Amino acid sequence: MTARTSRSAWKAVSAAGLGAALLLGGVGCDAVRSGTGPGSGAGSGSGPGGTVGKPGSALAAVDDLAVKGRAPKTGYQRASFGRAWADTDDNGCGTRDDILKRDLKDVAFGDARKCKVSSGVLADDPYTGTRVEYRRGASKVDIDHLVALSDAWQKGAQQWSKGKRLAFANDPLNLLAAEASANRRKGDGDTATWLPPNKGYRCAYVASQVAVKKKYGLWVTPGERDAMKAVLKDCPRQGLPSGGNPTEAPAGR
């Protein structure tokens, strides 16, 4: 396969993945339409590690994740995941602007190509449930890695190729526009150490983390697995998000 062909294939798959994320609710995940939240239906029971869910649910997918202790953070740096907000899908826009366009409403652009988002509104911030204004250069909106880069580094990403780490850092499945102060309080926490203050988003949030870790083959700690199940047992029909980019970025990104 030529480099040009590889980039074209990536672009086609990436566009489809971003479209899938949009269909899943504009924030990269959503529940199964038949019901969510407490009392949303049967499908839980007992099994290794606690509650299990119906096949295809986020709860069931927790049991697909390897369980290990956290590896040392030694050697971690942001640069290990490549240039920040690289244009991995070759659409002419950086990943940050791609996610802003996906998640914000009333978007205005600062360029004729409609690539650089200059303003918009996060109408219902997933982490706080509040309305947040976005202004380029003075933003109260961050783009969060649902599974933090540091967390990934300590749970398998140290062993990845550069292309896989770059893909992970720019995958729409793992990215979400969120209110900045809440995102910064999260830091590099996993499900066991941080959950969104907006309780109505917790099932979708944890389901996205499960989906990302399953897609990239990251493991979870015992406490993290138990925390995931503790959230998802109250929404056993919560769907597992899918889509996003391929798991290896084209060379030269």
Short mmCIF file of N, CA and C in Angstrom, two decimals, residues 17-29 95-105 107 109 117 121-122 126 143-144 146 170-178 201 208 242-244:
data_model
loop_
_atom_site.label_atom_id
_atom_site.label_comp_id
_atom_site.label_asym_id
_atom_site.label_seq_id
_atom_site.Cartn_x
_atom_site.Cartn_y
_atom_site.Cartn_z
N GLY A 17 -15.94 7.50 11.18
CA GLY A 17 -15.91 7.40 12.64
C GLY A 17 -16.44 8.65 13.30
N LEU A 18 -16.08 9.82 12.78
CA LEU A 18 -16.58 11.06 13.36
C LEU A 18 -18.07 11.17 13.16
N GLY A 19 -18.55 10.71 12.00
CA GLY A 19 -20.00 10.69 11.77
C GLY A 19 -20.70 9.78 12.75
N ALA A 20 -20.08 8.63 13.05
CA ALA A 20 -20.68 7.72 14.02
C ALA A 20 -20.76 8.37 15.39
N ALA A 21 -19.72 9.11 15.75
CA ALA A 21 -19.74 9.81 17.04
C ALA A 21 -20.86 10.83 17.09
N LEU A 22 -21.08 11.53 15.96
CA LEU A 22 -22.18 12.48 15.91
C LEU A 22 -23.52 11.79 16.09
N LEU A 23 -23.68 10.64 15.44
CA LEU A 23 -24.93 9.91 15.58
C LEU A 23 -25.13 9.40 17.00
N LEU A 24 -24.02 9.21 17.71
CA LEU A 24 -24.11 8.72 19.07
C LEU A 24 -24.34 9.83 20.08
N GLY A 25 -24.65 11.02 19.60
CA GLY A 25 -25.09 12.07 20.52
C GLY A 25 -24.23 13.29 20.56
N GLY A 26 -23.22 13.39 19.70
CA GLY A 26 -22.41 14.59 19.63
C GLY A 26 -21.32 14.67 20.67
N VAL A 27 -21.27 13.72 21.59
CA VAL A 27 -20.21 13.71 22.57
C VAL A 27 -19.51 12.37 22.59
N GLY A 28 -19.67 11.60 21.55
CA GLY A 28 -18.93 10.37 21.43
C GLY A 28 -19.58 9.17 22.06
N CYS A 29 -20.74 9.30 22.68
CA CYS A 29 -21.39 8.14 23.26
C CYS A 29 -22.83 8.45 23.56
N THR A 95 -7.23 18.39 15.20
CA THR A 95 -8.23 17.59 15.92
C THR A 95 -9.04 18.43 16.89
N ARG A 96 -8.41 19.39 17.56
CA ARG A 96 -9.13 20.21 18.54
C ARG A 96 -10.31 20.93 17.88
N ASP A 97 -10.05 21.52 16.72
CA ASP A 97 -11.14 22.22 16.02
C ASP A 97 -12.19 21.24 15.52
N ASP A 98 -11.78 20.05 15.11
CA ASP A 98 -12.75 19.04 14.70
C ASP A 98 -13.74 18.73 15.82
N ILE A 99 -13.22 18.60 17.04
CA ILE A 99 -14.09 18.26 18.17
C ILE A 99 -14.94 19.46 18.59
N LEU A 100 -14.39 20.65 18.53
CA LEU A 100 -15.20 21.83 18.81
C LEU A 100 -16.36 21.93 17.84
N LYS A 101 -16.10 21.71 16.55
CA LYS A 101 -17.17 21.74 15.55
C LYS A 101 -18.22 20.67 15.82
N ARG A 102 -17.78 19.53 16.30
CA ARG A 102 -18.71 18.44 16.58
C ARG A 102 -19.58 18.72 17.80
N ASP A 103 -19.00 19.28 18.86
CA ASP A 103 -19.68 19.34 20.15
C ASP A 103 -20.36 20.67 20.46
N LEU A 104 -19.91 21.75 19.83
CA LEU A 104 -20.49 23.06 20.12
C LEU A 104 -21.69 23.35 19.22
N LYS A 105 -22.52 24.25 19.67
CA LYS A 105 -23.61 24.80 18.87
C LYS A 105 -23.32 26.26 18.54
N VAL A 107 -21.77 27.65 16.09
CA VAL A 107 -20.34 27.78 15.83
C VAL A 107 -20.07 28.88 14.80
N PHE A 109 -16.64 30.73 12.68
CA PHE A 109 -15.29 30.39 12.26
C PHE A 109 -14.46 31.65 12.01
N VAL A 117 -12.37 27.31 14.75
CA VAL A 117 -13.57 27.71 15.48
C VAL A 117 -13.23 28.93 16.34
N VAL A 121 -21.09 27.64 21.56
CA VAL A 121 -21.72 27.40 22.86
C VAL A 121 -21.74 25.91 23.15
N LEU A 122 -21.24 25.57 24.31
CA LEU A 122 -21.43 24.21 24.83
C LEU A 122 -22.74 24.25 25.61
N PRO A 126 -21.30 18.25 29.42
CA PRO A 126 -21.53 16.92 29.99
C PRO A 126 -21.04 16.77 31.42
N ILE A 143 -10.80 20.43 25.54
CA ILE A 143 -11.05 19.15 24.89
C ILE A 143 -10.39 18.10 25.76
N ASP A 144 -11.22 17.28 26.38
CA ASP A 144 -10.74 16.29 27.32
C ASP A 144 -10.48 14.96 26.63
N LEU A 146 -11.03 11.42 27.35
CA LEU A 146 -11.84 10.66 28.30
C LEU A 146 -10.97 9.68 29.08
N ASN A 170 -5.67 11.48 19.29
CA ASN A 170 -6.50 12.25 18.36
C ASN A 170 -7.76 11.52 17.93
N ASP A 171 -8.13 10.48 18.64
CA ASP A 171 -9.29 9.68 18.27
C ASP A 171 -10.57 10.35 18.79
N PRO A 172 -11.52 10.69 17.91
CA PRO A 172 -12.77 11.31 18.38
C PRO A 172 -13.51 10.48 19.40
N LEU A 173 -13.33 9.17 19.39
CA LEU A 173 -13.99 8.33 20.38
C LEU A 173 -13.52 8.65 21.80
N ASN A 174 -12.30 9.18 21.91
CA ASN A 174 -11.70 9.46 23.20
C ASN A 174 -11.67 10.95 23.53
N LEU A 175 -12.40 11.76 22.79
CA LEU A 175 -12.32 13.21 22.96
C LEU A 175 -13.70 13.81 23.19
N LEU A 176 -13.73 14.85 24.03
CA LEU A 176 -14.99 15.45 24.43
C LEU A 176 -14.76 16.91 24.82
N ALA A 177 -15.58 17.81 24.29
CA ALA A 177 -15.55 19.20 24.75
C ALA A 177 -16.22 19.28 26.11
N ALA A 178 -15.54 19.92 27.08
CA ALA A 178 -16.05 19.96 28.45
C ALA A 178 -15.64 21.25 29.13
N TYR A 201 -24.69 12.18 33.51
CA TYR A 201 -23.77 11.83 32.43
C TYR A 201 -22.84 10.68 32.80
N SER A 208 -17.92 5.29 27.72
CA SER A 208 -16.91 5.75 26.76
C SER A 208 -15.51 5.30 27.18
N SER A 242 -18.91 3.22 19.74
CA SER A 242 -17.98 2.67 18.75
C SER A 242 -17.61 3.75 17.77
N GLY A 243 -16.75 3.43 16.83
CA GLY A 243 -16.34 4.39 15.81
C GLY A 243 -15.02 5.03 16.14
N GLY A 244 -14.82 6.23 15.63
CA GLY A 244 -13.55 6.92 15.81
C GLY A 244 -12.56 6.55 14.73
#
